[in-house]
Short mmCIF file of C-alpha atoms and ligand atoms in Angstrom, two decimals:
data_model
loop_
_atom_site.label_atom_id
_atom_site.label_comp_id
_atom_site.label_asym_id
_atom_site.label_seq_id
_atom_site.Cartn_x
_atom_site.Cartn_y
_atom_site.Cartn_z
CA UNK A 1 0.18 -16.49 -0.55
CA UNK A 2 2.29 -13.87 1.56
CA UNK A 3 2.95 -10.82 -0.82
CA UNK A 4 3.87 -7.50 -0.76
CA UNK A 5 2.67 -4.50 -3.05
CA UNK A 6 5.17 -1.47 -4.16
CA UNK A 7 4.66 1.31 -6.13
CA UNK A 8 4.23 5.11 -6.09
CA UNK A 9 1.80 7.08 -4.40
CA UNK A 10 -1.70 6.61 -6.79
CA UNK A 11 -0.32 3.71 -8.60
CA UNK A 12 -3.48 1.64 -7.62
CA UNK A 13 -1.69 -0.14 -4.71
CA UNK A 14 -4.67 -0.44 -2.43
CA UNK A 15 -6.98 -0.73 -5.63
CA UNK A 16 -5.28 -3.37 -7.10
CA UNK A 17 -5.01 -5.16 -3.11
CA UNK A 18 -8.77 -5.00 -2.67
CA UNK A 19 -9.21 -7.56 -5.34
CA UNK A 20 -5.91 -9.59 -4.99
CA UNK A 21 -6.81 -10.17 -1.18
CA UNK A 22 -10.62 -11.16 -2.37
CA UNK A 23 -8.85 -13.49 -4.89
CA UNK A 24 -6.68 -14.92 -2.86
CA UNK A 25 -8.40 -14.88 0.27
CA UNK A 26 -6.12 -13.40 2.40
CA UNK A 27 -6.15 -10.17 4.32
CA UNK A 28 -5.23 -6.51 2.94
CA UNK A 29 -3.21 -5.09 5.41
CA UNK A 30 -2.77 -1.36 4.56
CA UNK A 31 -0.36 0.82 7.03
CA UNK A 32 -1.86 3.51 5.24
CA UNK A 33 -5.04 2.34 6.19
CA UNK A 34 -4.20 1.79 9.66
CA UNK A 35 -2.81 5.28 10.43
CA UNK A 36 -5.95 6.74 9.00
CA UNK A 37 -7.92 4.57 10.88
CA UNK A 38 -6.40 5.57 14.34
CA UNK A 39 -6.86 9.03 13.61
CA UNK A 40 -10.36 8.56 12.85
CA UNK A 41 -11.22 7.15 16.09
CA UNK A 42 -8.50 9.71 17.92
CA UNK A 43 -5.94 6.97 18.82
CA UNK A 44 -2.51 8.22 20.12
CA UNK A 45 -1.22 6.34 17.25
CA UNK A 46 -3.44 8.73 14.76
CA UNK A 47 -2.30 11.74 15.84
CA UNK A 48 1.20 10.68 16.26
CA UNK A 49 1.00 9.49 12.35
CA UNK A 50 -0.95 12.20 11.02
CA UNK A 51 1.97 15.09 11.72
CA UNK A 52 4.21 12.70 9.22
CA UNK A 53 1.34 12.04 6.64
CA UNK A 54 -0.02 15.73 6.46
CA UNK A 55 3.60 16.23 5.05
CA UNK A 56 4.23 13.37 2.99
CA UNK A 57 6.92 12.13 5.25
CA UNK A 58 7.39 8.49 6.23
CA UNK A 59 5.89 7.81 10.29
CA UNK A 60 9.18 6.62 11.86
CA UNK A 61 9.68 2.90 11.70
CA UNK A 62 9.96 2.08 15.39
CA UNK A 63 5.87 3.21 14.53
CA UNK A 64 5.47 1.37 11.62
CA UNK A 65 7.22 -2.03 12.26
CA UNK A 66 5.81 -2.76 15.77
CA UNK A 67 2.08 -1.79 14.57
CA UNK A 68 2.66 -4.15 11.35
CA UNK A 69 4.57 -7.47 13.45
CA UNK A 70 1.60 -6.86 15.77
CA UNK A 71 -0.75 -7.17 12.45
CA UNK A 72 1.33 -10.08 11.10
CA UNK A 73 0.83 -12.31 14.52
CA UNK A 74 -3.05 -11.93 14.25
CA UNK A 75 -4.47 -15.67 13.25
CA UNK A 76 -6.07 -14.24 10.24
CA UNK A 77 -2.66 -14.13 8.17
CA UNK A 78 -2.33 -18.07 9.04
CA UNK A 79 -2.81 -18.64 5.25
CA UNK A 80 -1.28 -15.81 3.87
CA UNK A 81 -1.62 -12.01 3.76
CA UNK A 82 -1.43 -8.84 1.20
CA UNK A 83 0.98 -5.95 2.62
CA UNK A 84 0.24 -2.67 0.87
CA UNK A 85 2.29 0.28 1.24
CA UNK A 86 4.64 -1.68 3.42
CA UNK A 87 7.63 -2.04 3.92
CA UNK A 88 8.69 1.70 2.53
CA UNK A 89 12.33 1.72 2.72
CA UNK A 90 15.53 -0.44 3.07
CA UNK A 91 15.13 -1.16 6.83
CA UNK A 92 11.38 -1.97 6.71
CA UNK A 93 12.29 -4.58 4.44
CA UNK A 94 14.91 -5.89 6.56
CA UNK A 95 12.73 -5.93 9.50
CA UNK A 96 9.81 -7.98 7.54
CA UNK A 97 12.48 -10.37 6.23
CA UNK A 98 13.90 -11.27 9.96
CA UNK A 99 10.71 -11.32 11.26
CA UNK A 100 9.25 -13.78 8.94
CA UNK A 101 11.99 -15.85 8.89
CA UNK A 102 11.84 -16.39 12.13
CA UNK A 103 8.91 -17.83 11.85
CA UNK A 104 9.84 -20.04 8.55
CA UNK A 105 7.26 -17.87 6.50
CA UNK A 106 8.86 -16.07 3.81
CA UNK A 107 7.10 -14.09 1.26
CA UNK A 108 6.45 -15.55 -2.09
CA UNK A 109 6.67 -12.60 -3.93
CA UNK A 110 6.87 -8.80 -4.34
CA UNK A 111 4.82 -6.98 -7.19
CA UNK A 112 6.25 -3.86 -8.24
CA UNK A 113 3.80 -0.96 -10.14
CA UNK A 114 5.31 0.86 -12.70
CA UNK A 115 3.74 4.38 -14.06
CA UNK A 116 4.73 7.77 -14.68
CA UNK A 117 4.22 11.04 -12.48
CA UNK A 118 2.22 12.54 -14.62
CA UNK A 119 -0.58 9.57 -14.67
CA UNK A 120 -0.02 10.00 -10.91
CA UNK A 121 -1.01 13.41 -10.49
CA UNK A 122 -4.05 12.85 -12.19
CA UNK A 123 -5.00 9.96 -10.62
CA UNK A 124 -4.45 11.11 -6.93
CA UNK A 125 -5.95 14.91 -7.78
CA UNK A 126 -9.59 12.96 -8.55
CA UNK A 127 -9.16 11.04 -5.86
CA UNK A 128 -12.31 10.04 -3.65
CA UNK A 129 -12.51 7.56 -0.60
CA UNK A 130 -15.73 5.81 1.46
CA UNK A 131 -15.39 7.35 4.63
CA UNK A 132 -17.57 4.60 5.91
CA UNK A 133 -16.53 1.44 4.07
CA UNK A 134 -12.81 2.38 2.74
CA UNK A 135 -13.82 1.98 -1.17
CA UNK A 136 -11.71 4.18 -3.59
CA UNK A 137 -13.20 5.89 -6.80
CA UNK A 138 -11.46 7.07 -9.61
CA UNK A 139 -13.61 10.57 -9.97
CA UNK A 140 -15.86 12.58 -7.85
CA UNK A 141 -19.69 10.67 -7.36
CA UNK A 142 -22.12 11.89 -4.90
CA UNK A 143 -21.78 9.12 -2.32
CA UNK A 144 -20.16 5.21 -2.30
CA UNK A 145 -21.80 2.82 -4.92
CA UNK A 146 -21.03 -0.44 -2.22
CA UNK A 147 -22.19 1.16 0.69
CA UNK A 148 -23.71 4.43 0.15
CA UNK A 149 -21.27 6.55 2.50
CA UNK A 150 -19.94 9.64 2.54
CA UNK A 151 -16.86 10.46 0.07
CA UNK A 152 -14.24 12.61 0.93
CA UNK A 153 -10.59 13.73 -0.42
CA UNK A 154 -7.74 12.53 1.68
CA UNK A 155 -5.80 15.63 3.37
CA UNK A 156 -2.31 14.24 1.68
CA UNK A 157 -3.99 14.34 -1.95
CA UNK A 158 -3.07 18.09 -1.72
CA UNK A 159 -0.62 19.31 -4.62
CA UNK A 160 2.48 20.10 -2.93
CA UNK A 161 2.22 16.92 -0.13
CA UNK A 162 1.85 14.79 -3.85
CA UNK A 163 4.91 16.65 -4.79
CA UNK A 164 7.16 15.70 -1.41
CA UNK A 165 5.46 12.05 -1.10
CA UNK A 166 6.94 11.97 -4.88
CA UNK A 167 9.78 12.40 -3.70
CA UNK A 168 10.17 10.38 -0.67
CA UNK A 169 9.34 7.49 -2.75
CA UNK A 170 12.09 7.85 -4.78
CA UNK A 171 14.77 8.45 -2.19
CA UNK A 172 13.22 5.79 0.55
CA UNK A 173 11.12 3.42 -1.45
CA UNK A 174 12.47 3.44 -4.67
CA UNK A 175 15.55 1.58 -3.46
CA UNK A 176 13.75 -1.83 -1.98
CA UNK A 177 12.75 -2.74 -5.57
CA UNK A 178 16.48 -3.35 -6.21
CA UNK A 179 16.53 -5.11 -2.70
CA UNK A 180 13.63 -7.98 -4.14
CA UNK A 181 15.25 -7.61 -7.36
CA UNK A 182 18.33 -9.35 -5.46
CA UNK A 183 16.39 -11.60 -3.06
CA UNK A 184 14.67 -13.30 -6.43
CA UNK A 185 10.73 -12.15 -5.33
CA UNK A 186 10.01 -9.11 -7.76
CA UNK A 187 7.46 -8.97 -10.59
CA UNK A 188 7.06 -5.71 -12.07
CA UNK A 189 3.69 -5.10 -14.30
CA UNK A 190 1.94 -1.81 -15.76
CA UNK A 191 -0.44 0.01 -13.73
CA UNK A 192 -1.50 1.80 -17.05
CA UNK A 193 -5.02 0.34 -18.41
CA UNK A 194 -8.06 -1.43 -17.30
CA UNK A 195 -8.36 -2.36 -13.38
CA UNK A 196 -9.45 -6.22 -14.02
CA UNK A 197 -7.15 -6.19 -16.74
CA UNK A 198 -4.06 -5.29 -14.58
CA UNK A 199 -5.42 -7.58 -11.60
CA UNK A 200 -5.51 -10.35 -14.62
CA UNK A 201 -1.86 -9.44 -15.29
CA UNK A 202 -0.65 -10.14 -11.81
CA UNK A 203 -2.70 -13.08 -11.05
CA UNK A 204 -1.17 -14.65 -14.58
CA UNK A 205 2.73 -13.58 -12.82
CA UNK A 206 1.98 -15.18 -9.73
CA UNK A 207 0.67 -18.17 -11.20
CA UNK A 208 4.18 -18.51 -12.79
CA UNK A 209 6.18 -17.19 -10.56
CA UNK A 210 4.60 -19.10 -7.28
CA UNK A 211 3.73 -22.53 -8.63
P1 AP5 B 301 -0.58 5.14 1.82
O1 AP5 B 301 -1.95 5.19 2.28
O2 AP5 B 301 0.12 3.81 1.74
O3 AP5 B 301 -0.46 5.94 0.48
P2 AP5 B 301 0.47 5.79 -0.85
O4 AP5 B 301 1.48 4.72 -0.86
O5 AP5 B 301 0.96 7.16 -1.05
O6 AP5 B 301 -0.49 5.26 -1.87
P3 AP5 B 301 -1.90 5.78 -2.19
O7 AP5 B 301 -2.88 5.20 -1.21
O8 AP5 B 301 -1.90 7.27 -2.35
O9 AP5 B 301 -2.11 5.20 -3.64
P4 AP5 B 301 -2.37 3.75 -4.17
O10 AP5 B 301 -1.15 3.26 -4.89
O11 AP5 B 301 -2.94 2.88 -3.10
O12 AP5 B 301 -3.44 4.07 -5.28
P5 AP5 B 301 -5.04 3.91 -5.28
O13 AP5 B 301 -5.42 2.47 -5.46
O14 AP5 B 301 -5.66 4.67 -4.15
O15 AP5 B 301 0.36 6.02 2.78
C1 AP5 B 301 -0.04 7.31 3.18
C2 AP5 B 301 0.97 7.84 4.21
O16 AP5 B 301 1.00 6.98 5.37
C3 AP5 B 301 2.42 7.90 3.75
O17 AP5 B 301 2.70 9.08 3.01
C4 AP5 B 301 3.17 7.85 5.09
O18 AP5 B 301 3.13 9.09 5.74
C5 AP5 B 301 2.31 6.88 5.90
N1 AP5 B 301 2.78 5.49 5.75
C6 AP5 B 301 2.09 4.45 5.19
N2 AP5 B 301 2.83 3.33 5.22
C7 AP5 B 301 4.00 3.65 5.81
C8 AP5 B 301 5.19 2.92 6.10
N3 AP5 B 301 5.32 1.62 5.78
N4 AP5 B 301 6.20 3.57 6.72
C9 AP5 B 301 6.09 4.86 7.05
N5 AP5 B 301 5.01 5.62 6.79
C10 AP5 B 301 3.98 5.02 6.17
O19 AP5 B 301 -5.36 4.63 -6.68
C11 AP5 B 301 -5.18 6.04 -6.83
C12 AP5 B 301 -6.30 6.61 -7.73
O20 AP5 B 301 -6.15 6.04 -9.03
C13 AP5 B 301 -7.71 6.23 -7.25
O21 AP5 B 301 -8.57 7.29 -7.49
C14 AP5 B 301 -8.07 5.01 -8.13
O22 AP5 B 301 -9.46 4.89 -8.32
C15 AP5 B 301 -7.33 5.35 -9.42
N6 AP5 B 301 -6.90 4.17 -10.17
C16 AP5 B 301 -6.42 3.01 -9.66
N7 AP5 B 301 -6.11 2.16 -10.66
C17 AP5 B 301 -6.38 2.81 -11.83
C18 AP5 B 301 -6.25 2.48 -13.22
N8 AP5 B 301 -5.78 1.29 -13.59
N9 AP5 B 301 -6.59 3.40 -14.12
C19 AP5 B 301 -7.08 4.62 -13.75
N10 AP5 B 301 -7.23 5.00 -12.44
C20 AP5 B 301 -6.88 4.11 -11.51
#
């Protein structure tokens, strides 16, 4: 299975692709993920990403689409892979597409989440991550229920960078739903409710959609 999750910021992309990936057994690829990674351990490629990501801006894509082709050629996406929070505009997209066809392995699908700004807000403002094992949690515990690490806020969970990410995923993202739309690979489901329940919801699409 080769797919690709889109949605706004706090949607429950990388929620929903921690169990898609398990249940599918393919790997979550995160560019989010990534970048914070490399700044973690100090990479030139962290510090380089974190001036765009404090801000809510997009890292350029001559960044973003050599670090993910790089990603795609490891043997682990053989069988398939998850892409979550890429591509992020119009030319990501076009990139992906060349670059997969190129190697005659298209994606099957693209699964759009749909939910309001205000749900967002919420969502994002009680936002905790692992530090040590990546896990998100909906509201503030004392440490990580897998692994026992640390939990901490993310630096772009701040009010006004919500505000401007907001907005960058209308002007830039926003517009490669239509682009799936046309290329026949969008399903669009609910991130409102229960987490299985949505995870259900997708799986049930995909069954249609792929098979
Ligand atoms: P990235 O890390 O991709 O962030 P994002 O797209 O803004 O998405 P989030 O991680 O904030 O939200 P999510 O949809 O994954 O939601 P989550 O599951 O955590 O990107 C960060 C930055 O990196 C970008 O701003 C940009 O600078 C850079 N970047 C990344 N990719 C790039 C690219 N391709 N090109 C250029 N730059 C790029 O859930 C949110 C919260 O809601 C959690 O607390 C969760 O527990 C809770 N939750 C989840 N599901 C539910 C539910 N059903 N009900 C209630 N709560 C729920």
């Amino acid at each position: 299975m080769r797919l690709v999750l889109v949605g706004p910021p706090g949607a429950g992309k990388g929620t929903q692709a921690a169990l898609l990936a398990g249940h599918y057994k393919i790997p979550h690829i995160s560019t989010g993920d990534i970048f914070r990674a490399n700044l973690k351990s100090g990479t030139e490629l962290g510090l380089q990403a974190k001036s765009y990501m404090d801000k809510g801006e997009l890292v350029p894509d001559s960044v973003t689409n050599a670090m993910v082709k790089d990603r795609l050629t490891h043997g682990d996406t053989e069988n398939g892979f998850l892409l979550d929070g890429f591509p992020r505009n119009v030319a990501q997209a076009e990139v992906l597409r060349a670059f997969l066809g190129e190697r005659s392995r298209p994606l099957d699908a693209v699964v759009e989440f749909s939910i309001d700004s205000n749900e967002i807000i919420k969502r994002l403002s009680s936002r905790r991550t692992c530090k040590a094992c990546g896990k998100i949690f909906a509201a503030h515990l004392d440490k990580c229920d897998a692994c026992g690490g640390e939990l901490y806020q993310r630096d772009d969970d701040k009010e006004d960078v919500i505000a401007r990410r907001l907005e960058v995923y209308a002007e830039q993202t926003a517009p490669i739903v239509t682009f799936y739309r046309g290329e026949g690979l969008l399903i669009t489901i609910s991130a409102l409710g229960d987490v299985s329940a949505i995870t259900d919801n997708v799986i049930r699409a995909l069954n249609s959609k792929v098979n």
